[in-house]
PDB file of C-alpha atoms in Angstrom:
ATOM      1  CA  MET L   1     -59.554  80.319 252.645  1.00 43.00           C
ATOM      2  CA  ARG L   2     -61.011  77.132 253.624  1.00 46.00           C
ATOM      3  CA  PRO L   3     -63.081  74.955 251.720  1.00 50.00           C
ATOM      4  CA  ASN L   4     -67.009  74.439 252.736  1.00 55.00           C
ATOM      5  CA  GLY L   5     -65.701  76.538 256.438  1.00 54.00           C
ATOM      6  CA  GLU L   6     -63.698  73.277 257.821  1.00 51.00           C
ATOM      7  CA  ARG L   7     -60.939  74.339 260.251  1.00 54.00           C
ATOM      8  CA  ASN L   8     -58.905  71.099 261.540  1.00 56.00           C
ATOM      9  CA  GLU L   9     -57.949  70.249 258.383  1.00 57.00           C
ATOM     10  CA  THR L  10     -54.754  71.800 256.536  1.00 56.00           C
ATOM     11  CA  THR L  11     -55.257  72.831 253.464  1.00 57.00           C
ATOM     12  CA  GLU L  12     -53.533  75.306 250.718  1.00 60.00           C
ATOM     13  CA  PRO L  13     -53.520  79.068 250.209  1.00 63.00           C
ATOM     14  CA  PHE L  14     -55.546  80.209 247.528  1.00 60.00           C
ATOM     15  CA  TRP L  15     -52.820  80.168 244.794  1.00 57.00           C
ATOM     16  CA  GLY L  16     -52.245  76.333 245.524  1.00 62.00           C
ATOM     17  CA  PHE L  17     -55.526  76.190 243.300  1.00 67.00           C
ATOM     18  CA  PHE L  18     -54.206  77.732 240.459  1.00 69.00           C
ATOM     19  CA  ASP L  19     -51.723  76.290 237.715  1.00 72.00           C
ATOM     20  CA  LYS L  20     -47.855  75.905 239.206  1.00 73.00           C
ATOM     21  CA  THR L  21     -46.830  77.968 236.418  1.00 75.00           C
ATOM     22  CA  MET L  22     -48.858  80.774 237.803  1.00 79.00           C
ATOM     23  CA  GLY L  23     -45.889  80.992 241.015  1.00 76.00           C
ATOM     24  CA  THR L  24     -45.814  79.101 243.866  1.00 78.00           C
ATOM     25  CA  ALA L  25     -44.503  80.090 248.092  1.00 77.00           C
ATOM     26  CA  GLU L  26     -41.727  78.737 246.958  1.00 83.00           C
ATOM     27  CA  SER L  27     -41.593  81.295 243.383  1.00 86.00           C
ATOM     28  CA  ALA L  28     -42.818  84.058 245.220  1.00 85.00           C
ATOM     29  CA  LYS L  29     -40.482  84.047 247.926  1.00 85.00           C
ATOM     30  CA  LYS L  30     -37.545  84.227 245.206  1.00 88.00           C
ATOM     31  CA  GLU L  31     -39.416  86.939 242.996  1.00 89.00           C
ATOM     32  CA  LEU L  32     -39.589  88.955 246.858  1.00 90.00           C
ATOM     33  CA  GLY L  33     -36.037  88.470 247.135  1.00 89.00           C
ATOM     34  CA  GLU L  34     -34.625  89.100 244.088  1.00 92.00           C
ATOM     35  CA  LEU L  35     -36.494  92.431 244.450  1.00 93.00           C
ATOM     36  CA  ILE L  36     -35.779  92.378 248.532  1.00 91.00           C
ATOM     37  CA  GLU L  37     -33.124  90.090 249.786  1.00 86.00           C
ATOM     38  CA  ASN L  38     -33.249  89.686 253.053  1.00 80.00           C
ATOM     39  CA  HIS L  39     -37.199  90.678 253.256  1.00 79.00           C
ATOM     40  CA  GLY L  40     -37.442  87.832 255.864  1.00 78.00           C
ATOM     41  CA  PHE L  41     -41.415  86.637 254.893  1.00 84.00           C
ATOM     42  CA  GLU L  42     -41.712  83.130 255.107  1.00 78.00           C
ATOM     43  CA  THR L  43     -44.936  82.659 253.044  1.00 81.00           C
ATOM     44  CA  VAL L  44     -45.520  85.486 250.252  1.00 87.00           C
ATOM     45  CA  LYS L  45     -48.551  85.483 247.249  1.00 90.00           C
ATOM     46  CA  PRO L  46     -46.809  85.017 243.410  1.00 92.00           C
ATOM     47  CA  VAL L  47     -47.738  87.980 241.500  1.00 94.00           C
ATOM     48  CA  GLU L  48     -48.354  86.535 238.379  1.00 93.00           C
ATOM     49  CA  ILE L  49     -51.462  84.720 240.349  1.00 92.00           C
ATOM     50  CA  ILE L  50     -52.660  88.779 241.705  1.00 94.00           C
ATOM     51  CA  LYS L  51     -52.368  90.375 238.359  1.00 95.00           C
ATOM     52  CA  ARG L  52     -54.213  87.437 236.453  1.00 93.00           C
ATOM     53  CA  LEU L  53     -57.320  88.104 239.340  1.00 93.00           C
ATOM     54  CA  CYS L  54     -57.447  91.767 238.556  1.00 95.00           C
ATOM     55  CA  PHE L  55     -57.276  91.471 235.110  1.00 94.00           C
ATOM     56  CA  HIS L  56     -60.598  88.980 235.592  1.00 92.00           C
ATOM     57  CA  ALA L  57     -62.454  90.692 238.256  1.00 93.00           C
ATOM     58  CA  THR L  58     -61.835  94.912 237.805  1.00 94.00           C
ATOM     59  CA  ASP L  59     -61.429  97.335 234.665  1.00 95.00           C
ATOM     60  CA  LYS L  60     -58.821  99.074 233.988  1.00 96.00           C
ATOM     61  CA  ASP L  61     -59.582 102.391 236.316  1.00 96.00           C
ATOM     62  CA  ALA L  62     -60.097 100.141 239.246  1.00 97.00           C
ATOM     63  CA  LEU L  63     -59.333 100.897 243.293  1.00 96.00           C
ATOM     64  CA  ILE L  64     -57.994  97.586 244.312  1.00 97.00           C
ATOM     65  CA  LEU L  65     -57.108  97.510 248.662  1.00 97.00           C
ATOM     66  CA  ASP L  66     -55.865  94.895 250.392  1.00 97.00           C
ATOM     67  CA  PHE L  67     -56.021  95.679 254.054  1.00 95.00           C
ATOM     68  CA  PHE L  68     -53.358  92.461 254.578  1.00 93.00           C
ATOM     69  CA  SER L  69     -50.665  94.041 251.984  1.00 94.00           C
ATOM     70  CA  GLY L  70     -47.946  92.319 253.949  1.00 92.00           C
ATOM     71  CA  SER L  71     -44.897  92.789 251.485  1.00 93.00           C
ATOM     72  CA  ALA L  72     -47.036  94.770 249.030  1.00 95.00           C
ATOM     73  CA  THR L  73     -48.021  91.950 246.418  1.00 96.00           C
ATOM     74  CA  THR L  74     -50.763  93.499 245.394  1.00 97.00           C
ATOM     75  CA  ALA L  75     -48.885  97.060 244.562  1.00 98.00           C
ATOM     76  CA  HIS L  76     -46.244  95.155 242.571  1.00 97.00           C
ATOM     77  CA  ALA L  77     -48.996  93.341 240.643  1.00 97.00           C
ATOM     78  CA  VAL L  78     -51.247  96.553 240.500  1.00 98.00           C
ATOM     79  CA  MET L  79     -47.998  97.971 239.135  1.00 97.00           C
ATOM     80  CA  GLN L  80     -47.095  95.436 236.743  1.00 96.00           C
ATOM     81  CA  LEU L  81     -50.262  95.297 234.840  1.00 97.00           C
ATOM     82  CA  ASN L  82     -51.138  98.575 234.318  1.00 96.00           C
ATOM     83  CA  ALA L  83     -47.899  98.607 232.434  1.00 95.00           C
ATOM     84  CA  GLU L  84     -48.906  95.689 230.332  1.00 94.00           C
ATOM     85  CA  ASP L  85     -52.331  97.004 230.074  1.00 94.00           C
ATOM     86  CA  GLY L  86     -52.346 100.468 229.849  1.00 93.00           C
ATOM     87  CA  GLY L  87     -54.905 100.472 232.648  1.00 95.00           C
ATOM     88  CA  SER L  88     -54.705 103.497 235.328  1.00 95.00           C
ATOM     89  CA  ARG L  89     -55.470 101.296 238.112  1.00 96.00           C
ATOM     90  CA  LYS L  90     -54.818 101.876 242.147  1.00 95.00           C
ATOM     91  CA  PHE L  91     -54.181 100.711 244.589  1.00 96.00           C
ATOM     92  CA  ILE L  92     -54.617 101.257 248.714  1.00 96.00           C
ATOM     93  CA  MET L  93     -52.168  99.336 250.449  1.00 97.00           C
ATOM     94  CA  VAL L  94     -52.999  98.580 254.688  1.00 97.00           C
ATOM     95  CA  GLN L  95     -50.874  96.670 256.899  1.00 96.00           C
ATOM     96  CA  LEU L  96     -50.361  96.812 261.502  1.00 94.00           C
ATOM     97  CA  PRO L  97     -46.735  97.934 261.433  1.00 93.00           C
ATOM     98  CA  GLU L  98     -45.852  94.061 263.015  1.00 93.00           C
ATOM     99  CA  ALA L  99     -42.423  94.381 264.469  1.00 93.00           C
ATOM    100  CA  THR L 100     -40.128  92.098 262.239  1.00 90.00           C
ATOM    101  CA  ASP L 101     -37.701  89.460 264.799  1.00 89.00           C
ATOM    102  CA  GLU L 102     -34.906  91.450 266.376  1.00 90.00           C
ATOM    103  CA  LYS L 103     -32.897  88.459 265.061  1.00 87.00           C
ATOM    104  CA  SER L 104     -34.135  88.248 261.364  1.00 87.00           C
ATOM    105  CA  GLU L 105     -32.297  89.223 258.717  1.00 86.00           C
ATOM    106  CA  ALA L 106     -34.762  92.344 258.025  1.00 88.00           C
ATOM    107  CA  ASN L 107     -34.443  93.975 261.416  1.00 89.00           C
ATOM    108  CA  ARG L 108     -30.780  93.372 260.546  1.00 88.00           C
ATOM    109  CA  ALA L 109     -31.125  94.876 257.154  1.00 87.00           C
ATOM    110  CA  GLY L 110     -33.041  97.977 258.675  1.00 89.00           C
ATOM    111  CA  TYR L 111     -36.594  96.928 258.064  1.00 91.00           C
ATOM    112  CA  TRP L 112     -37.724  97.308 261.664  1.00 92.00           C
ATOM    113  CA  ASN L 113     -41.757  96.609 260.433  1.00 93.00           C
ATOM    114  CA  ILE L 114     -43.216  95.363 258.141  1.00 93.00           C
ATOM    115  CA  CYS L 115     -44.590  97.751 256.679  1.00 95.00           C
ATOM    116  CA  GLU L 116     -41.332  98.685 255.537  1.00 94.00           C
ATOM    117  CA  ILE L 117     -40.580  96.033 253.753  1.00 94.00           C
ATOM    118  CA  GLY L 118     -43.610  96.724 252.077  1.00 95.00           C
ATOM    119  CA  LYS L 119     -43.059 100.364 250.776  1.00 96.00           C
ATOM    120  CA  GLU L 120     -39.247  99.680 249.582  1.00 95.00           C
ATOM    121  CA  ARG L 121     -40.583  96.802 247.360  1.00 96.00           C
ATOM    122  CA  ILE L 122     -43.271  99.084 245.468  1.00 97.00           C
ATOM    123  CA  ARG L 123     -39.911 101.358 245.546  1.00 97.00           C
ATOM    124  CA  ARG L 124     -37.771  99.160 243.873  1.00 96.00           C
ATOM    125  CA  ALA L 125     -40.661  97.154 241.387  1.00 97.00           C
ATOM    126  CA  GLY L 126     -41.697 100.751 240.297  1.00 96.00           C
ATOM    127  CA  ALA L 127     -38.065 101.405 239.553  1.00 96.00           C
ATOM    128  CA  LYS L 128     -37.565  97.975 237.651  1.00 96.00           C
ATOM    129  CA  ILE L 129     -41.124  98.597 235.451  1.00 96.00           C
ATOM    130  CA  ALA L 130     -40.191 101.685 235.005  1.00 95.00           C
ATOM    131  CA  ALA L 131     -36.583  99.993 232.971  1.00 94.00           C
ATOM    132  CA  VAL L 132     -38.099  97.380 231.661  1.00 93.00           C
ATOM    133  CA  ALA L 133     -40.505  99.753 230.115  1.00 90.00           C
ATOM    134  CA  GLY L 134     -38.269 102.187 228.771  1.00 88.00           C
ATOM    135  CA  GLU L 135     -39.541 105.356 226.797  1.00 83.00           C
ATOM    136  CA  GLU L 136     -43.011 104.396 227.808  1.00 81.00           C
ATOM    137  CA  ALA L 137     -42.416 104.811 231.273  1.00 79.00           C
ATOM    138  CA  ALA L 138     -42.859 107.977 230.927  1.00 82.00           C
ATOM    139  CA  GLY L 139     -47.220 107.203 230.799  1.00 85.00           C
ATOM    140  CA  LEU L 140     -46.564 105.557 234.183  1.00 91.00           C
ATOM    141  CA  ASP L 141     -47.628 106.188 237.449  1.00 91.00           C
ATOM    142  CA  LEU L 142     -45.550 104.219 239.577  1.00 94.00           C
ATOM    143  CA  GLY L 143     -45.131 106.790 242.562  1.00 92.00           C
ATOM    144  CA  PHE L 144     -47.277 106.013 245.560  1.00 95.00           C
ATOM    145  CA  ARG L 145     -48.072 108.347 249.168  1.00 94.00           C
ATOM    146  CA  CYS L 146     -47.481 106.296 252.895  1.00 94.00           C
ATOM    147  CA  LEU L 147     -50.389 107.647 255.642  1.00 94.00           C
ATOM    148  CA  ARG L 148     -50.023 106.986 259.250  1.00 91.00           C
ATOM    149  CA  LEU L 149     -52.959 106.472 261.486  1.00 90.00           C
ATOM    150  CA  ASP L 150     -52.096 108.847 264.377  1.00 90.00           C
ATOM    151  CA  THR L 151     -53.703 110.740 266.887  1.00 90.00           C
ATOM    152  CA  SER L 152     -54.972 114.330 266.151  1.00 89.00           C
ATOM    153  CA  ASN L 153     -53.280 116.668 265.304  1.00 91.00           C
ATOM    154  CA  MET L 154     -54.806 119.135 267.878  1.00 86.00           C
ATOM    155  CA  THR L 155     -53.769 119.746 271.553  1.00 84.00           C
ATOM    156  CA  ASP L 156     -56.747 119.086 274.685  1.00 72.00           C
ATOM    157  CA  VAL L 157     -57.915 122.192 275.228  1.00 63.00           C
ATOM    158  CA  TYR L 158     -60.859 120.816 277.457  1.00 52.00           C
ATOM    159  CA  TYR L 159     -59.857 121.177 281.564  1.00 48.00           C
ATOM    160  CA  ALA L 160     -62.015 121.486 284.637  1.00 52.00           C
ATOM    161  CA  PRO L 161     -62.220 124.960 285.504  1.00 53.00           C
ATOM    162  CA  ASP L 162     -59.673 124.466 288.723  1.00 53.00           C
ATOM    163  CA  ALA L 163     -57.123 122.839 287.126  1.00 48.00           C
ATOM    164  CA  VAL L 164     -56.044 125.746 285.118  1.00 48.00           C
ATOM    165  CA  THR L 165     -52.943 128.039 285.657  1.00 51.00           C
ATOM    166  CA  GLN L 166     -51.780 131.155 284.438  1.00 48.00           C
ATOM    167  CA  ASP L 167     -48.868 129.215 282.707  1.00 49.00           C
ATOM    168  CA  GLY L 168     -51.669 126.402 281.495  1.00 48.00           C
ATOM    169  CA  LEU L 169     -53.637 129.402 279.678  1.00 44.00           C
ATOM    170  CA  PHE L 170     -50.001 131.027 277.778  1.00 44.00           C
ATOM    171  CA  ALA L 171     -49.283 126.798 276.567  1.00 47.00           C
ATOM    172  CA  GLN L 172     -52.698 127.206 275.099  1.00 51.00           C
ATOM    173  CA  VAL L 173     -51.998 130.049 272.569  1.00 59.00           C
ATOM    174  CA  ASP L 174     -50.899 127.070 270.017  1.00 73.00           C
ATOM    175  CA  ASN L 175     -52.702 124.885 270.127  1.00 82.00           C
ATOM    176  CA  VAL L 176     -51.254 122.530 267.819  1.00 87.00           C
ATOM    177  CA  LYS L 177     -49.112 119.247 269.105  1.00 89.00           C
ATOM    178  CA  GLU L 178     -45.356 120.407 269.265  1.00 88.00           C
ATOM    179  CA  ASP L 179     -44.457 116.941 266.572  1.00 90.00           C
ATOM    180  CA  ARG L 180     -46.754 118.168 264.656  1.00 93.00           C
ATOM    181  CA  THR L 181     -45.465 119.081 260.508  1.00 94.00           C
ATOM    182  CA  PRO L 182     -46.996 121.080 258.529  1.00 94.00           C
ATOM    183  CA  GLU L 183     -47.841 118.358 256.051  1.00 96.00           C
ATOM    184  CA  ASP L 184     -49.521 116.792 258.837  1.00 95.00           C
ATOM    185  CA  LEU L 185     -52.049 119.668 259.169  1.00 96.00           C
ATOM    186  CA  LEU L 186     -52.399 119.012 255.736  1.00 97.00           C
ATOM    187  CA  VAL L 187     -53.621 115.964 255.950  1.00 96.00           C
ATOM    188  CA  GLN L 188     -55.809 116.171 258.282  1.00 94.00           C
ATOM    189  CA  THR L 189     -56.779 119.546 255.973  1.00 96.00           C
ATOM    190  CA  MET L 190     -57.311 117.357 253.875  1.00 97.00           C
ATOM    191  CA  LEU L 191     -59.116 115.276 255.299  1.00 95.00           C
ATOM    192  CA  ASP L 192     -61.823 117.545 257.013  1.00 94.00           C
ATOM    193  CA  LEU L 193     -62.699 118.874 253.818  1.00 96.00           C
ATOM    194  CA  GLY L 194     -63.161 115.814 251.897  1.00 96.00           C
ATOM    195  CA  ILE L 195     -60.670 115.764 249.180  1.00 97.00           C
ATOM    196  CA  LEU L 196     -59.292 112.613 247.999  1.00 94.00           C
ATOM    197  CA  LEU L 197     -55.303 111.894 249.972  1.00 93.00           C
ATOM    198  CA  SER L 198     -54.428 111.144 246.613  1.00 90.00           C
ATOM    199  CA  GLU L 199     -55.407 114.653 244.479  1.00 95.00           C
ATOM    200  CA  PRO L 200     -51.325 115.948 243.276  1.00 95.00           C
ATOM    201  CA  ILE L 201     -49.819 118.357 245.748  1.00 97.00           C
ATOM    202  CA  ALA L 202     -47.419 120.965 244.831  1.00 97.00           C
ATOM    203  CA  VAL L 203     -45.251 123.041 247.107  1.00 98.00           C
ATOM    204  CA  GLU L 204     -44.793 126.819 246.143  1.00 97.00           C
ATOM    205  CA  GLU L 205     -43.611 130.013 247.923  1.00 96.00           C
ATOM    206  CA  ILE L 206     -46.133 132.565 248.327  1.00 93.00           C
ATOM    207  CA  ALA L 207     -44.800 135.724 249.828  1.00 89.00           C
ATOM    208  CA  GLY L 208     -42.103 134.368 251.599  1.00 91.00           C
ATOM    209  CA  ARG L 209     -43.971 131.900 253.298  1.00 94.00           C
ATOM    210  CA  ARG L 210     -44.402 128.144 251.829  1.00 96.00           C
ATOM    211  CA  VAL L 211     -47.974 127.338 250.598  1.00 98.00           C
ATOM    212  CA  PHE L 212     -49.629 123.472 249.431  1.00 98.00           C
ATOM    213  CA  ASN L 213     -51.610 123.632 246.383  1.00 98.00           C
ATOM    214  CA  VAL L 214     -53.477 121.235 246.322  1.00 98.00           C
ATOM    215  CA  ALA L 215     -55.843 119.948 243.133  1.00 98.00           C
ATOM    216  CA  ASP L 216     -54.597 122.853 241.217  1.00 97.00           C
ATOM    217  CA  GLY L 217     -55.268 125.230 243.577  1.00 97.00           C
ATOM    218  CA  PHE L 218     -58.709 124.175 244.579  1.00 98.00           C
ATOM    219  CA  LEU L 219     -56.670 124.205 247.879  1.00 98.00           C
ATOM    220  CA  LEU L 220     -54.154 126.457 249.055  1.00 98.00           C
ATOM    221  CA  ALA L 221     -52.843 126.094 252.893  1.00 97.00           C
ATOM    222  CA  CYS L 222     -50.323 128.271 254.101  1.00 96.00           C
ATOM    223  CA  PHE L 223     -49.284 126.981 258.552  1.00 95.00           C
ATOM    224  CA  ASP L 224     -45.616 128.872 257.843  1.00 94.00           C
ATOM    225  CA  ARG L 225     -45.150 131.814 261.227  1.00 89.00           C
ATOM    226  CA  ASP L 226     -45.887 135.129 260.181  1.00 87.00           C
ATOM    227  CA  VAL L 227     -48.540 135.189 257.667  1.00 89.00           C
ATOM    228  CA  THR L 228     -49.043 139.317 256.990  1.00 87.00           C
ATOM    229  CA  ASP L 229     -51.104 140.824 254.981  1.00 89.00           C
ATOM    230  CA  GLU L 230     -49.212 140.192 251.722  1.00 92.00           C
ATOM    231  CA  THR L 231     -49.217 136.457 251.735  1.00 92.00           C
ATOM    232  CA  VAL L 232     -53.103 136.681 252.700  1.00 93.00           C
ATOM    233  CA  THR L 233     -53.932 138.961 249.494  1.00 95.00           C
ATOM    234  CA  ALA L 234     -51.232 136.796 247.600  1.00 96.00           C
ATOM    235  CA  ILE L 235     -53.549 133.513 247.879  1.00 96.00           C
ATOM    236  CA  ALA L 236     -56.807 135.225 247.876  1.00 96.00           C
ATOM    237  CA  LYS L 237     -56.097 137.015 244.483  1.00 97.00           C
ATOM    238  CA  ARG L 238     -55.290 132.667 243.620  1.00 96.00           C
ATOM    239  CA  LYS L 239     -59.755 133.043 244.294  1.00 97.00           C
ATOM    240  CA  PRO L 240     -59.094 128.874 246.031  1.00 98.00           C
ATOM    241  CA  TYR L 241     -62.211 126.940 246.635  1.00 98.00           C
ATOM    242  CA  TYR L 242     -61.138 127.184 249.958  1.00 98.00           C
ATOM    243  CA  ALA L 243     -58.088 128.702 251.787  1.00 97.00           C
ATOM    244  CA  VAL L 244     -56.330 127.636 254.928  1.00 95.00           C
ATOM    245  CA  PHE L 245     -54.599 128.746 257.826  1.00 93.00           C
ATOM    246  CA  ARG L 246     -53.029 128.150 261.531  1.00 89.00           C
ATOM    247  CA  ASP L 247     -54.343 129.781 264.093  1.00 81.00           C
ATOM    248  CA  ALA L 248     -50.712 131.023 265.494  1.00 78.00           C
ATOM    249  CA  SER L 249     -49.613 131.504 261.848  1.00 77.00           C
ATOM    250  CA  MET L 250     -50.576 135.315 261.866  1.00 77.00           C
ATOM    251  CA  ALA L 251     -47.420 137.873 262.213  1.00 67.00           C
ATOM    252  CA  ASP L 252     -49.850 140.006 264.461  1.00 72.00           C
ATOM    253  CA  ASP L 253     -53.424 141.563 265.264  1.00 71.00           C
ATOM    254  CA  SER L 254     -53.518 143.217 261.611  1.00 72.00           C
ATOM    255  CA  ALA L 255     -52.701 140.382 259.950  1.00 71.00           C
ATOM    256  CA  LEU L 256     -55.716 138.572 261.716  1.00 72.00           C
ATOM    257  CA  THR L 257     -57.626 141.540 261.681  1.00 77.00           C
ATOM    258  CA  ASN L 258     -57.671 142.407 257.576  1.00 84.00           C
ATOM    259  CA  PHE L 259     -57.421 138.423 257.299  1.00 85.00           C
ATOM    260  CA  ASP L 260     -61.173 138.007 256.660  1.00 87.00           C
ATOM    261  CA  GLN L 261     -61.312 141.306 254.442  1.00 92.00           C
ATOM    262  CA  LEU L 262     -58.486 140.605 252.355  1.00 94.00           C
ATOM    263  CA  PHE L 263     -61.105 137.445 250.713  1.00 94.00           C
ATOM    264  CA  ALA L 264     -64.223 139.212 251.304  1.00 94.00           C
ATOM    265  CA  ALA L 265     -61.991 142.651 248.223  1.00 96.00           C
ATOM    266  CA  TYR L 266     -60.364 139.208 245.650  1.00 97.00           C
ATOM    267  CA  SER L 267     -62.287 136.196 246.806  1.00 97.00           C
ATOM    268  CA  PRO L 268     -65.450 136.497 248.492  1.00 96.00           C
ATOM    269  CA  ALA L 269     -66.410 132.863 246.831  1.00 97.00           C
ATOM    270  CA  THR L 270     -63.403 131.007 248.640  1.00 97.00           C
ATOM    271  CA  VAL L 271     -64.369 129.009 252.391  1.00 96.00           C
ATOM    272  CA  GLN L 272     -61.975 130.202 254.755  1.00 93.00           C
ATOM    273  CA  ARG L 273     -60.515 128.273 257.598  1.00 92.00           C
ATOM    274  CA  VAL L 274     -58.333 128.731 260.743  1.00 88.00           C
ATOM    275  CA  LEU L 275     -57.035 125.378 262.167  1.00 86.00           C
TER     276      LEU L 275
END
């Protein structure tokens, strides 16, 4: 931040305007070093200052976004502040996966990019906060989910007629890219349906198949192969708001044919989707 829009003079970072007892770039670097020895950062924001800013500028249930999260100081500060005042603030950290120097200590320690350092800091800071909190740590939310921007999970299916071969037609039986996991499909489903990615997710086995239970039964999703009538019936009887399956999941034509009929019988209000 530069005063009066000046661009030609060397100025201090914003935390330089706070009392030095609240932290400096050097003390913040040392603080991070106590958690991650080989972090490789030269400029680090002090936790105490970010915590103070969050205290004065947000409510206890605020959602705090850091779009240049770096070493995840903001996440550390939010967790620490929640532990101190009983808040339920949440954080979103956004950071490009900028590679660390191949000759750096951070790279040699296995932190190939900045995001890996930030994730490890959140883990270790959370563990330290929990250790200090003792029995009170049971009420703290110190977990996080890590999401990576990627292309669609679905294969490209638009071809000119003269570009389609018989072998190519068989290759399109499965419309999901080969390297995608059920978790990838679940995230896509949640985004498509407008379900918050912070909702609780549990993994259950229903009639022998792996099923994701999102938001206490609001969404039930199964992306396993060879899903039978038994699986579909068991899910329908749970009466979820949304039920999502994979196009290539059905064990046979009979299961696919009976899909709508089973939901009509056991849970007609359920919104059904097939990827």
